PDB file of C-alpha atoms and ligand atoms in Angstrom:
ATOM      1  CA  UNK A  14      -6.331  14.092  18.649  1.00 48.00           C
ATOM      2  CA  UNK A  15      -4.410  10.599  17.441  1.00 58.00           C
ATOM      3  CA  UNK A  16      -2.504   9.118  19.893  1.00 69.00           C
ATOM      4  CA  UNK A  17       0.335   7.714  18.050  1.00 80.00           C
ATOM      5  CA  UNK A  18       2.218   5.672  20.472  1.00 80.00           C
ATOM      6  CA  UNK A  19      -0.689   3.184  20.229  1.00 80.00           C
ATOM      7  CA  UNK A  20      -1.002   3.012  17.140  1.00 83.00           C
ATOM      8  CA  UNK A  21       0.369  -0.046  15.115  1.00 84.00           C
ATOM      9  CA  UNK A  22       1.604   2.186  12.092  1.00 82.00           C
ATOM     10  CA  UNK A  23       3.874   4.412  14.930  1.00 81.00           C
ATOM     11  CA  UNK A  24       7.354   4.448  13.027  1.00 78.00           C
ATOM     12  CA  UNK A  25       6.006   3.837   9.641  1.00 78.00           C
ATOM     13  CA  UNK A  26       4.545   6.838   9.171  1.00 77.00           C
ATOM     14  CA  UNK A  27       5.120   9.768   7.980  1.00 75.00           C
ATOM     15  CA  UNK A  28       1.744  11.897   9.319  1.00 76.00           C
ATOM     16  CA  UNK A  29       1.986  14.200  12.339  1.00 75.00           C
ATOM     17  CA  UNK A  30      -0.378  13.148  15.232  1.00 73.00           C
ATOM     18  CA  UNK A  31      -2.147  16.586  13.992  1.00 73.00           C
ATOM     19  CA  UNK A  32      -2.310  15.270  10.254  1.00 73.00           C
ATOM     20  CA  UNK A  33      -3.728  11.993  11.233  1.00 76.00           C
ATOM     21  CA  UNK A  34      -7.474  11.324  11.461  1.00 75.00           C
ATOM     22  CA  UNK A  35      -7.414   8.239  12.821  1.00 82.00           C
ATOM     23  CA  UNK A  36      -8.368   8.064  16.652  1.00 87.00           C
ATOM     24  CA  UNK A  37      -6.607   5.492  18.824  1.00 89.00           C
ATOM     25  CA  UNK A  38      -7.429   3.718  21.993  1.00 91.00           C
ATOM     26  CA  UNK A  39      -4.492   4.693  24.516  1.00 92.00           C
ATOM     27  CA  UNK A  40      -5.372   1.442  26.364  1.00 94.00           C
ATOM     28  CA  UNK A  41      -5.259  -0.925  23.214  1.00 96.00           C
ATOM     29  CA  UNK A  42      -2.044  -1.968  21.924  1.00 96.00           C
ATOM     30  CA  UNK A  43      -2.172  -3.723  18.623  1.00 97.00           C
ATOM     31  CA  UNK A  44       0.957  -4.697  16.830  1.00 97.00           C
ATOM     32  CA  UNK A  45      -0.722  -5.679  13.273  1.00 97.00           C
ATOM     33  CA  UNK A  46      -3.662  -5.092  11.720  1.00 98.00           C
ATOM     34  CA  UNK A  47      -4.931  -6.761   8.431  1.00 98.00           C
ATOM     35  CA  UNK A  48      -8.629  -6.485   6.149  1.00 98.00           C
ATOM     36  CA  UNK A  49      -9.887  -9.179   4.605  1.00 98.00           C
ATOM     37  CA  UNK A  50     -11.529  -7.668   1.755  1.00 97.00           C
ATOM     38  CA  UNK A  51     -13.466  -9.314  -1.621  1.00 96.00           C
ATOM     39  CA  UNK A  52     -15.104  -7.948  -4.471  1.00 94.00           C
ATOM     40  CA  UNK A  53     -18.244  -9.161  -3.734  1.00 94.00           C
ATOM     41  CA  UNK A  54     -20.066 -11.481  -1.076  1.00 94.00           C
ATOM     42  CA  UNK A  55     -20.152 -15.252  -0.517  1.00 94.00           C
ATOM     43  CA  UNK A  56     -17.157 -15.976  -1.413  1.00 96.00           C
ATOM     44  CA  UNK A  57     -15.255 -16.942   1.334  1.00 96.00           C
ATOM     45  CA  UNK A  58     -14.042 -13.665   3.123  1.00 97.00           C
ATOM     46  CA  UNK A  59     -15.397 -14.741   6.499  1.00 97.00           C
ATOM     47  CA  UNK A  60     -14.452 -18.226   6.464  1.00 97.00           C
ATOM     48  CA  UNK A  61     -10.988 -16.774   5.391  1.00 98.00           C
ATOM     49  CA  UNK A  62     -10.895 -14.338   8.178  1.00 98.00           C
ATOM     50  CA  UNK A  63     -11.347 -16.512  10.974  1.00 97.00           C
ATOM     51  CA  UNK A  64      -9.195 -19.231   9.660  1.00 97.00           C
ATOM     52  CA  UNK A  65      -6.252 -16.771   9.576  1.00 98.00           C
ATOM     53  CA  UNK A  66      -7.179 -15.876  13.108  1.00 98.00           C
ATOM     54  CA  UNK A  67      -6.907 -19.144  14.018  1.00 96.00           C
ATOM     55  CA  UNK A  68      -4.150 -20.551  12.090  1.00 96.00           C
ATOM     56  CA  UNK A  69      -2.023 -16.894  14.053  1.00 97.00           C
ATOM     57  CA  UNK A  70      -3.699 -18.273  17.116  1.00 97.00           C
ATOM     58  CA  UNK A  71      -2.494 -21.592  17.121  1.00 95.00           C
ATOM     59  CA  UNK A  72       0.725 -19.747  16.833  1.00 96.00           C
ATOM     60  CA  UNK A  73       0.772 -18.578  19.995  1.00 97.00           C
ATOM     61  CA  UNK A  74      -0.091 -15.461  19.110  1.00 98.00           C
ATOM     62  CA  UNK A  75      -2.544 -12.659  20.728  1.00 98.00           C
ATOM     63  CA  UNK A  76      -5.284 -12.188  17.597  1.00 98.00           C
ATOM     64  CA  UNK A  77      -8.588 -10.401  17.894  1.00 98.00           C
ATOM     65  CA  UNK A  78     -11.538 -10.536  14.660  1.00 98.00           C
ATOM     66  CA  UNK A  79     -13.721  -7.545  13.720  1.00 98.00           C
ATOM     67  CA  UNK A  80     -16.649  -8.285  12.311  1.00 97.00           C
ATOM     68  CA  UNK A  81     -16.990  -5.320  10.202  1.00 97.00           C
ATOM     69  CA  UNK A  82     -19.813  -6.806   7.829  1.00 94.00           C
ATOM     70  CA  UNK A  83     -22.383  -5.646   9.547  1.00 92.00           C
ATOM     71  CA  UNK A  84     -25.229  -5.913   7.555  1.00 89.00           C
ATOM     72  CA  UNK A  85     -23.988 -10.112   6.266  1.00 89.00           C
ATOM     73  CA  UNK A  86     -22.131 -10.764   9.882  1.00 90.00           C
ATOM     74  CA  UNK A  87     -21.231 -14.531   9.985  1.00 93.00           C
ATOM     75  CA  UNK A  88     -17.968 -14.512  12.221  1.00 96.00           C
ATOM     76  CA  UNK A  89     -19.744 -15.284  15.862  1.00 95.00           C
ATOM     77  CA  UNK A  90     -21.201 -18.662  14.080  1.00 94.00           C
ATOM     78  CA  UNK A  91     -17.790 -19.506  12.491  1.00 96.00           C
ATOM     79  CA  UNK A  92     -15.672 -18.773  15.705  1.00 96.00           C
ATOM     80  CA  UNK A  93     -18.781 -21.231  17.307  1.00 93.00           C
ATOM     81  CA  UNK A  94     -19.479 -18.604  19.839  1.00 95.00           C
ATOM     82  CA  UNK A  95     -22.285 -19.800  21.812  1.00 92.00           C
ATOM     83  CA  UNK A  96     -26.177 -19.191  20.781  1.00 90.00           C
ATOM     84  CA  UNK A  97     -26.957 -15.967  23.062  1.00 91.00           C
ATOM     85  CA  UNK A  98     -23.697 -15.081  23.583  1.00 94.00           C
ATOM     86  CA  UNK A  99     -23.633 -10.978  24.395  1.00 94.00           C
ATOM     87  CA  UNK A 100     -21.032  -8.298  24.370  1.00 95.00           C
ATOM     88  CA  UNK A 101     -20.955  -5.723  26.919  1.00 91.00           C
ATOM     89  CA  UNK A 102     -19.477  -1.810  28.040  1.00 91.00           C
ATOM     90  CA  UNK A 103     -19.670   0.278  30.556  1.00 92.00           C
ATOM     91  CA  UNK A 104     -19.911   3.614  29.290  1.00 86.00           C
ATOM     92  CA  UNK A 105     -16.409   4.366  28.477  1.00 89.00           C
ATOM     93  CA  UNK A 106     -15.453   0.911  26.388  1.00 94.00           C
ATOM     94  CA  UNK A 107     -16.950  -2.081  24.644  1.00 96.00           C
ATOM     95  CA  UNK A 108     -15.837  -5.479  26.137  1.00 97.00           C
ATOM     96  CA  UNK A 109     -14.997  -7.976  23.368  1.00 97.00           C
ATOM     97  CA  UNK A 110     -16.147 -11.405  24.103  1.00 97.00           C
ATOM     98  CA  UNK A 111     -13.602 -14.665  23.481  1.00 97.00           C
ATOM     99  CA  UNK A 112     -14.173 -17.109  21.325  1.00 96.00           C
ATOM    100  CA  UNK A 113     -13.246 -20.743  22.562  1.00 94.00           C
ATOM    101  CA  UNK A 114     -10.233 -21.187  21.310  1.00 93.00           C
ATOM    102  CA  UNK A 115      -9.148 -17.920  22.855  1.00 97.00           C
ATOM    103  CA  UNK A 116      -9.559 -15.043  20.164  1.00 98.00           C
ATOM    104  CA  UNK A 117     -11.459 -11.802  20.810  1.00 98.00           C
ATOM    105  CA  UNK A 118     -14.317 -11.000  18.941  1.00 98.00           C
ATOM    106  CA  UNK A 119     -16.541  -7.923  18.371  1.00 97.00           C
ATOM    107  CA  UNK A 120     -19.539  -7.843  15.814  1.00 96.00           C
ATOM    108  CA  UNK A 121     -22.914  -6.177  15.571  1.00 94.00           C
ATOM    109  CA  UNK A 122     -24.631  -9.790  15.927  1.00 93.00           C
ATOM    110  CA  UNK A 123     -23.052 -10.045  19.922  1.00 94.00           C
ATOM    111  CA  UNK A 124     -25.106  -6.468  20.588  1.00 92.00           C
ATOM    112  CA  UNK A 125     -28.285  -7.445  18.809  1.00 88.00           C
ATOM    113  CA  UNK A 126     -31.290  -8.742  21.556  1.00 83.00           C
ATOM    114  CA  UNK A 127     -32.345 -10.595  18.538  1.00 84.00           C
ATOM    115  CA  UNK A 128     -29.920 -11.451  16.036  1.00 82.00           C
ATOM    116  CA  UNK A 129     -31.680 -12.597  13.247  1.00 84.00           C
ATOM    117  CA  UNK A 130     -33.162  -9.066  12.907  1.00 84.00           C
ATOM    118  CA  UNK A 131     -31.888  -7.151   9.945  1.00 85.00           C
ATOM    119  CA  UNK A 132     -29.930  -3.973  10.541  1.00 85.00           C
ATOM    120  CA  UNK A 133     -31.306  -1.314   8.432  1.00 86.00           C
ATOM    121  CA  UNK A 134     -29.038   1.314   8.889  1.00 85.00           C
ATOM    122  CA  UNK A 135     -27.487   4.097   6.928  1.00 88.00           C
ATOM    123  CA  UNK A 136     -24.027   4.215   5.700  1.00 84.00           C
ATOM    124  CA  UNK A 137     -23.114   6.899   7.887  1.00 88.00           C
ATOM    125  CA  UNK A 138     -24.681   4.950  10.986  1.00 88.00           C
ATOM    126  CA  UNK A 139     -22.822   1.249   9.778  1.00 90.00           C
ATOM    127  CA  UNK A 140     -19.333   3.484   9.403  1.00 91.00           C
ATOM    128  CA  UNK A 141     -19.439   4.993  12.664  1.00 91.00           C
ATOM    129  CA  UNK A 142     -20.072   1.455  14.288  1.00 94.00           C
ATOM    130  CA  UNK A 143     -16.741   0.206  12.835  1.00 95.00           C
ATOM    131  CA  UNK A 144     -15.255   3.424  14.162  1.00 95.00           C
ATOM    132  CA  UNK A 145     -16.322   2.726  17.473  1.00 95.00           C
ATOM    133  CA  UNK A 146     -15.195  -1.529  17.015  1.00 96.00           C
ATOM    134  CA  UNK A 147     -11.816   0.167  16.280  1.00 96.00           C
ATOM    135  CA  UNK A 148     -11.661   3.232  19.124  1.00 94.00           C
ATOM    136  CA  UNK A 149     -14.039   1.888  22.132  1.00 95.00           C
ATOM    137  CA  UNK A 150     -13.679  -1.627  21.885  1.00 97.00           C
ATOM    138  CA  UNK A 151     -10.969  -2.911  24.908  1.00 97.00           C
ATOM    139  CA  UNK A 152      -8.787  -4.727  22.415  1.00 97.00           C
ATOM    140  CA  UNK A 153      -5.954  -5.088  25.085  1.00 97.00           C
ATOM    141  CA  UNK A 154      -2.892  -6.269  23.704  1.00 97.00           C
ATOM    142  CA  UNK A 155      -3.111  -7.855  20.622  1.00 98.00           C
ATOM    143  CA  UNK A 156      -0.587  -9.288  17.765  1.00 98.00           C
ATOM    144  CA  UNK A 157      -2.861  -9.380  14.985  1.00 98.00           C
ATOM    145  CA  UNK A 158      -6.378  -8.006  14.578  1.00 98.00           C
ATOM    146  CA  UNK A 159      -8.160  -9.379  11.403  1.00 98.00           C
ATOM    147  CA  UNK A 160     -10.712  -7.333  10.503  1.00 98.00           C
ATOM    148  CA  UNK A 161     -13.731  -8.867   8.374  1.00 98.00           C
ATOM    149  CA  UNK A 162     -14.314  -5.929   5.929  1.00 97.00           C
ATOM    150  CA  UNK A 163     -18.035  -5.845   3.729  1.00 96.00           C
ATOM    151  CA  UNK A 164     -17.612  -7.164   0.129  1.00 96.00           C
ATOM    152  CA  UNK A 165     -17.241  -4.076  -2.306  1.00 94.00           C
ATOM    153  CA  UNK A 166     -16.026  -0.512  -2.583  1.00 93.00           C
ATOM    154  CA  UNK A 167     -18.908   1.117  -0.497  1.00 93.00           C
ATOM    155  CA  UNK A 168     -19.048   3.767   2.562  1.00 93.00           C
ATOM    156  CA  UNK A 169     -18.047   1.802   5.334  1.00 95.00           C
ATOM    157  CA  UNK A 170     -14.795   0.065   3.547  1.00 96.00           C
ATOM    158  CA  UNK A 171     -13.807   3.589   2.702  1.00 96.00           C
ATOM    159  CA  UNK A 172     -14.128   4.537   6.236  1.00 95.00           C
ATOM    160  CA  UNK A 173     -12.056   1.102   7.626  1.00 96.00           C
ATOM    161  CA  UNK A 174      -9.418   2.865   5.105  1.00 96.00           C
ATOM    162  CA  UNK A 175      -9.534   6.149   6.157  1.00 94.00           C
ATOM    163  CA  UNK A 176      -9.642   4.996   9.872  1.00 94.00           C
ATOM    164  CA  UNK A 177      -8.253   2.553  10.573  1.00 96.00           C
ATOM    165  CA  UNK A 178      -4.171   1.539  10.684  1.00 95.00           C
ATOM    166  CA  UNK A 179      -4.476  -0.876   7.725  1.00 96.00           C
ATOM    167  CA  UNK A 180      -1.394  -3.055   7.590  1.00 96.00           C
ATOM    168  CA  UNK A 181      -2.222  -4.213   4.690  1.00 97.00           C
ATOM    169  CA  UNK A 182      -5.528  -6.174   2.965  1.00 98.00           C
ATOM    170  CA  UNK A 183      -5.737  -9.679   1.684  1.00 98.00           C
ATOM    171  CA  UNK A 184      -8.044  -9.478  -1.553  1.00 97.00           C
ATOM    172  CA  UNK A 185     -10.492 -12.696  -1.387  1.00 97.00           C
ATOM    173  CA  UNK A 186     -11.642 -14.273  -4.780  1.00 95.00           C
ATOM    174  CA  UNK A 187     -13.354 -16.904  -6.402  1.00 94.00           C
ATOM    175  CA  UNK A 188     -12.354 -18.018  -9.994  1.00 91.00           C
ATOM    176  CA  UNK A 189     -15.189 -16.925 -11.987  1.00 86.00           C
ATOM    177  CA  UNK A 190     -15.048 -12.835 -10.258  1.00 86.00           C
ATOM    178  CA  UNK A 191     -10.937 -12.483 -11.634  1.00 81.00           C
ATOM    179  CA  UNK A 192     -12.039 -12.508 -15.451  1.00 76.00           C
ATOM    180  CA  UNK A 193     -14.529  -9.724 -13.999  1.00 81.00           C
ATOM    181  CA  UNK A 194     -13.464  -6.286 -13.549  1.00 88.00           C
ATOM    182  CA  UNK A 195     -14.914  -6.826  -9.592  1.00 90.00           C
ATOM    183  CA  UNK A 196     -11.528  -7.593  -7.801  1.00 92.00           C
ATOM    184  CA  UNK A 197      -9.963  -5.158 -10.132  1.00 94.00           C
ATOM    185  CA  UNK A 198     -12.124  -3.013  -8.569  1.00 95.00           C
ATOM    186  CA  UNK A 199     -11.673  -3.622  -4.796  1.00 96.00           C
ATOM    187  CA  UNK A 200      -7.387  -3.803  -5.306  1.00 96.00           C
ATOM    188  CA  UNK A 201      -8.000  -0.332  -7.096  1.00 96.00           C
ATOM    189  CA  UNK A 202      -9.659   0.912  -4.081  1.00 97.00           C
ATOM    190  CA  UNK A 203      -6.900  -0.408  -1.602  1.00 97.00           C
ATOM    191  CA  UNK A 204      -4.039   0.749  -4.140  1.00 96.00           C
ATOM    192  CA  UNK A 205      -5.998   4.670  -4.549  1.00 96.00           C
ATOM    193  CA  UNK A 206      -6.015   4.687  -0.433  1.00 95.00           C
ATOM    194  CA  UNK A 207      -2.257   3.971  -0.359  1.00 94.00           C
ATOM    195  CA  UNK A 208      -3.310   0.466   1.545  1.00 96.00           C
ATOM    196  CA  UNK A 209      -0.495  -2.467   1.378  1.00 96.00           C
ATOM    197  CA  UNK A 210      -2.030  -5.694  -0.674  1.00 97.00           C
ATOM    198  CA  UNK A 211      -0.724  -8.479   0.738  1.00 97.00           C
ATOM    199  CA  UNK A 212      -1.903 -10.547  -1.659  1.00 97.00           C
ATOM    200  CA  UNK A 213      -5.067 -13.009  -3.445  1.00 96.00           C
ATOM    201  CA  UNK A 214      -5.956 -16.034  -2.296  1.00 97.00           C
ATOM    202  CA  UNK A 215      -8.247 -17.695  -4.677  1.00 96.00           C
ATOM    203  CA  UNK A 216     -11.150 -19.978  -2.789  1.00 96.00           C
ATOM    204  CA  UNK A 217     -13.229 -22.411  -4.039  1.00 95.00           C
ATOM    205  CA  UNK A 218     -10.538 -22.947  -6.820  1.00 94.00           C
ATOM    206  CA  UNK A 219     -10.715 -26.689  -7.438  1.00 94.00           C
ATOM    207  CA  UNK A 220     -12.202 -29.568  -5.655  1.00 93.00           C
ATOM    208  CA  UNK A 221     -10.897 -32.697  -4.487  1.00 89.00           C
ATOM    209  CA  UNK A 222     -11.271 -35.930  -5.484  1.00 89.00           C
ATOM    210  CA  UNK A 223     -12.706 -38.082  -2.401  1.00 86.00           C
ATOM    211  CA  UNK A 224     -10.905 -41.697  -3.762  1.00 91.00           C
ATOM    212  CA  UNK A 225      -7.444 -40.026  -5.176  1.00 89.00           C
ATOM    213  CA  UNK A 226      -7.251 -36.888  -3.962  1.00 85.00           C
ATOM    214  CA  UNK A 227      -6.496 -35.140  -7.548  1.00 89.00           C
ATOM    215  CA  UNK A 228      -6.976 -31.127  -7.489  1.00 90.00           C
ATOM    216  CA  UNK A 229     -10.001 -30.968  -9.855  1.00 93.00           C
ATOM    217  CA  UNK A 230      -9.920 -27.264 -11.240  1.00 90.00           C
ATOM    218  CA  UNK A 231     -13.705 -26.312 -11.343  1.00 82.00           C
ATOM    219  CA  UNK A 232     -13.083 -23.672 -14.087  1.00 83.00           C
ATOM    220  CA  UNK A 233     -11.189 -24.923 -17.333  1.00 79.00           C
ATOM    221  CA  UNK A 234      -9.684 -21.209 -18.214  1.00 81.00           C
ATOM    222  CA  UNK A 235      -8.739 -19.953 -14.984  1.00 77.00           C
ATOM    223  CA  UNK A 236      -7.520 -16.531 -14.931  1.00 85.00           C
ATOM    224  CA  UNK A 237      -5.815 -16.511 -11.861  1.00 89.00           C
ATOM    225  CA  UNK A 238      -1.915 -16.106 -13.268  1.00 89.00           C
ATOM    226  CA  UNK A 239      -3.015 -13.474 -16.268  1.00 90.00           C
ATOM    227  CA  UNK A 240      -4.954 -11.449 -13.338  1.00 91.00           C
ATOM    228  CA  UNK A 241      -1.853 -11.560 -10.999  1.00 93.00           C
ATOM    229  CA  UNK A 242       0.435  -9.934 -13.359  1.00 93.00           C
ATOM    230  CA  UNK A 243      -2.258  -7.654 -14.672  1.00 91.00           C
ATOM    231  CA  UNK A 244      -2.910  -6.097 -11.445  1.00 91.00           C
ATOM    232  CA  UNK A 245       0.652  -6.354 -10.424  1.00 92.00           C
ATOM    233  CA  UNK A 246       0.115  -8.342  -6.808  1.00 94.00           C
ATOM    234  CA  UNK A 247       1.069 -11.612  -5.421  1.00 95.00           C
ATOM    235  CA  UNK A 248      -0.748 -15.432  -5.322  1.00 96.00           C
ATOM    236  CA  UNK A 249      -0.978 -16.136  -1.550  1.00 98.00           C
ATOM    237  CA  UNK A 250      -2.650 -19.290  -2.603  1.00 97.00           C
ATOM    238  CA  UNK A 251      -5.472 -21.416  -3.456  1.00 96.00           C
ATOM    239  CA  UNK A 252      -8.257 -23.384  -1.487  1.00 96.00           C
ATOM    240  CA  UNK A 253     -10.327 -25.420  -2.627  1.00 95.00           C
ATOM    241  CA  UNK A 254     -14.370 -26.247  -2.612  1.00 95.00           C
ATOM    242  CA  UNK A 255     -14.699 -28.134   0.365  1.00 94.00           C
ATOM    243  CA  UNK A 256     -17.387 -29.844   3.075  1.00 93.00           C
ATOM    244  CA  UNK A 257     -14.525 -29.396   5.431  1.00 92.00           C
ATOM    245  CA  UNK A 258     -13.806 -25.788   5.474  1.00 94.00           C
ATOM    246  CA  UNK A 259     -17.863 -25.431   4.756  1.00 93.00           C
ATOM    247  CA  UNK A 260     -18.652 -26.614   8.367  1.00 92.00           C
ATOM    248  CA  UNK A 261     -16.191 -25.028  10.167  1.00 92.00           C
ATOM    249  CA  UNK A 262     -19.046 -23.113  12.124  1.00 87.00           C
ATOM    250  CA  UNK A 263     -19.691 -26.813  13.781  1.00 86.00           C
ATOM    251  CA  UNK A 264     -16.724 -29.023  13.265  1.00 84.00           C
ATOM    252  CA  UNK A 265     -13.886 -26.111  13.876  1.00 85.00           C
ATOM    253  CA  UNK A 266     -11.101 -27.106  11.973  1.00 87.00           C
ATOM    254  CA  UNK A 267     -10.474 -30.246  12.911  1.00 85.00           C
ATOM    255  CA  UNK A 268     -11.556 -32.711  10.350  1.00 89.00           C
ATOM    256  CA  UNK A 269      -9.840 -30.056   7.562  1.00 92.00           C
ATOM    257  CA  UNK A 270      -7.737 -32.077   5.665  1.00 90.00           C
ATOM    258  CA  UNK A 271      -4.069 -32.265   6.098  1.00 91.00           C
ATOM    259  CA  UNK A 272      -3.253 -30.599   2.337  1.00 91.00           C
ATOM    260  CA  UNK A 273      -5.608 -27.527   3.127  1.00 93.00           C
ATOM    261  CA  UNK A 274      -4.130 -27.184   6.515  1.00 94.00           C
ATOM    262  CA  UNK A 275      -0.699 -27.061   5.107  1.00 95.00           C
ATOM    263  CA  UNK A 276      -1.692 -24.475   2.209  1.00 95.00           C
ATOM    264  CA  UNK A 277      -3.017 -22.403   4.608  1.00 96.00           C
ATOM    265  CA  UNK A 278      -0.446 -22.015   7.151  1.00 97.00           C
ATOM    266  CA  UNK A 279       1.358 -21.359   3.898  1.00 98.00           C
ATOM    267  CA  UNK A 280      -0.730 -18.562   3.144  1.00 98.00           C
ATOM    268  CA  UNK A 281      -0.679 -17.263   6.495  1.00 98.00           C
ATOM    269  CA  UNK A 282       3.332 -17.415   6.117  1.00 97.00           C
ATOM    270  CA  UNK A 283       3.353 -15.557   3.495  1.00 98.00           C
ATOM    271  CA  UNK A 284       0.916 -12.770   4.630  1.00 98.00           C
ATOM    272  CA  UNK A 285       2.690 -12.324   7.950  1.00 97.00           C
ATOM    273  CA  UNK A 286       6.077 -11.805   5.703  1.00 96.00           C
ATOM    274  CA  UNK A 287       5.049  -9.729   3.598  1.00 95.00           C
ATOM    275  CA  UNK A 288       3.704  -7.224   6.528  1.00 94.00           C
ATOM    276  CA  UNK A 289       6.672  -6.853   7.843  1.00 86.00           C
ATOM    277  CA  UNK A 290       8.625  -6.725   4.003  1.00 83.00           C
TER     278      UNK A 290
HETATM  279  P1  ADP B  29     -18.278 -14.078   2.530  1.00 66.84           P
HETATM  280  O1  ADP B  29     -17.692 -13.616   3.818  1.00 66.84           O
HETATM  281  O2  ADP B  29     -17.398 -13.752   1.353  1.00 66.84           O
HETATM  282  O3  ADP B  29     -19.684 -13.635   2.317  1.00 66.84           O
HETATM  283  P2  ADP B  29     -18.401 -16.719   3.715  1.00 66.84           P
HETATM  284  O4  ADP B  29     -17.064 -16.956   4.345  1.00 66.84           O
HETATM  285  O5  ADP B  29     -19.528 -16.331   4.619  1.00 66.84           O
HETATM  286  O6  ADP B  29     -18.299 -15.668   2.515  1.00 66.84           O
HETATM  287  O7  ADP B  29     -18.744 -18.008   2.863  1.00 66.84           O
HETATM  288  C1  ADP B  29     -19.944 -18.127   2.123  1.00 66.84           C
HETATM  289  C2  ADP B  29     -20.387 -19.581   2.158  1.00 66.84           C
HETATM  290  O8  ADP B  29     -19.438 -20.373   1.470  1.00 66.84           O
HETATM  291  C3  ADP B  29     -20.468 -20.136   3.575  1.00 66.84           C
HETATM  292  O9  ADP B  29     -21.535 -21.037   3.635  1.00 66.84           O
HETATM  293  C4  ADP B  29     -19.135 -20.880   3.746  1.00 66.84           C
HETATM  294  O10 ADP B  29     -19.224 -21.946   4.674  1.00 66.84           O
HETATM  295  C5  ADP B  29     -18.907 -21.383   2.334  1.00 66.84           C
HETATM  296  N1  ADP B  29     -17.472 -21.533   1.992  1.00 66.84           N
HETATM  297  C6  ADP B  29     -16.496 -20.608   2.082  1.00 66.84           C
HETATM  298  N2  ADP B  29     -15.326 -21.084   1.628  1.00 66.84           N
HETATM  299  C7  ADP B  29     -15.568 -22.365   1.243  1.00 66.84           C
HETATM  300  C8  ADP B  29     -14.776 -23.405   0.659  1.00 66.84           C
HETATM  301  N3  ADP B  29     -13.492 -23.220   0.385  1.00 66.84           N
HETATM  302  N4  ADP B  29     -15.363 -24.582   0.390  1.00 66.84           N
HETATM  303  C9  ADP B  29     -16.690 -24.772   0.646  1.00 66.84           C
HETATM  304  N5  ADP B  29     -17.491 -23.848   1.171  1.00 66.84           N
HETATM  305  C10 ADP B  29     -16.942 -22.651   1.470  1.00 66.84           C
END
């Protein structure tokens, strides 16, 4: 049975313990939790994830990232865990590890011997394993848990849906997939399971110029402000194509220029309002 008192919808909703399929960790108390979904993959849902966990982080704030794309898993490299670097449990829980600047991580890659091995599972098998990253992993206390969701509207983001507290979901795009029915597709999805959407933020949506600094749109007709009032959600905002946010894996985010660190603490403004609107 659900354990409501730790769960981070408790006074928002309007399910009885007995109605409620979700199963909670009594020993986990997480205030927020939001999915990073995208239509498709490669374009920037990872990167995104961990620099909201960080940008929350810097904060002050107690954040924790799921890696919940388990068959692409990138988050261990761009939180620079260490090569080798191995989660553990003892039977009852799973022991997230922390990254070095102090966020708590759990993916698929930190319980691999070898982690460039494939993971040819099942749906069924990859759904349960985000099950158990939400029910047996020791999350402790947390603010914010960011969950890393797999691009699409397969198996295992319907299960994150149906079992997991969703706050809400920030939808992930790049130019090119808005004139596309994919996004449409994945804000459907959240909007048929009843799931908040905070909002888009568009990556890769201009570059800049090295000598000036201009905002060089890379697509001339850029649908962005058509497909925001089409599919009735919000602009959270819009990165561009950068080396900077590209080696983030090596470099953290130090040498991120000052403009994209603004936008995004913008972003991550606007997404922390609009959980609690
Ligand atoms: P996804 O999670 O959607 O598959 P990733 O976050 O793994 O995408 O990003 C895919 C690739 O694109 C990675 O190599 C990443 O470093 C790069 N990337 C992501 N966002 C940007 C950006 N704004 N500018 C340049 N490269 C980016």
């Amino acid at each position: 049975m659900s354990d409501c008192s730790s769960c981070p919808s408790n006074g928002s909703c309007s399910k009885s313990a007995s109605q409620c399929g979700i199963q909670n960790n009594p020993l986990n108390k997480i205030k927020n939790v939001i999915g990073v979904m995208s239509g498709k993959g490669g374009v920037g849902k990872s990167t995104i994830s961990v620099m909201l966990a960080k940008q929350l982080k810097s904060k002050g704030l107690k954040v924790g990232v799921m890696d919940a794309d388990i068959t692409g898993p990138s988050v261990c490299r761009l939180l620079n865990l260490a090569k080798g670097t191995r989660a553990y449990g003892d039977g009852n829980s799973i022991f997230p590890v922390e990254s070095p600047d102090g966020i708590k991580v759990i993916s698929l890659n930190l319980m691999l011997e070898d982690e460039n091995q494939p993971v040819i599972w099942r749906g069924s098998l990859l759904s349960s394993c985000v099950t158990q990253f939400w029910n047996e992993v020791l999350w402790g206390e947390l603010d914010y848990l960011i969950i890393d969701m797999p691009p699409g509207t397969g198996d295992v983001t319907l299960t994150i849906m149906q079992s997991i507290p969703l706050n809400g979901v920030v939808m992930v795009s790049v130019p090119q997939d808005m004139v596309s029915m994919i996004v449409s597709k994945s804000i459907n999805m959240a909007k048929a399971m009843n799931i908040k959407i905070l909002g888009i933020i568009e990556n890769m949506s201009y570059t800049l110029c090295p000598h000036c600094g201009e905002k060089i749109k890379l697509y001339a007709n850029d649908p962005v402000e058509s497909f925001i009032k089409d599919n009735q959600t919000t602009l959270l905002g819009e990165l561009p194509s950068t080396a900077s946010l590209c080696a983030i894996s090596d470099d953290g985010t130090d040498k991120i220029e000052e403009s994209i660190k603004a936008e995004f603490e913008n972003i991550t403004n606007k997404i922390t309002q609009s959980i609690n609107n």
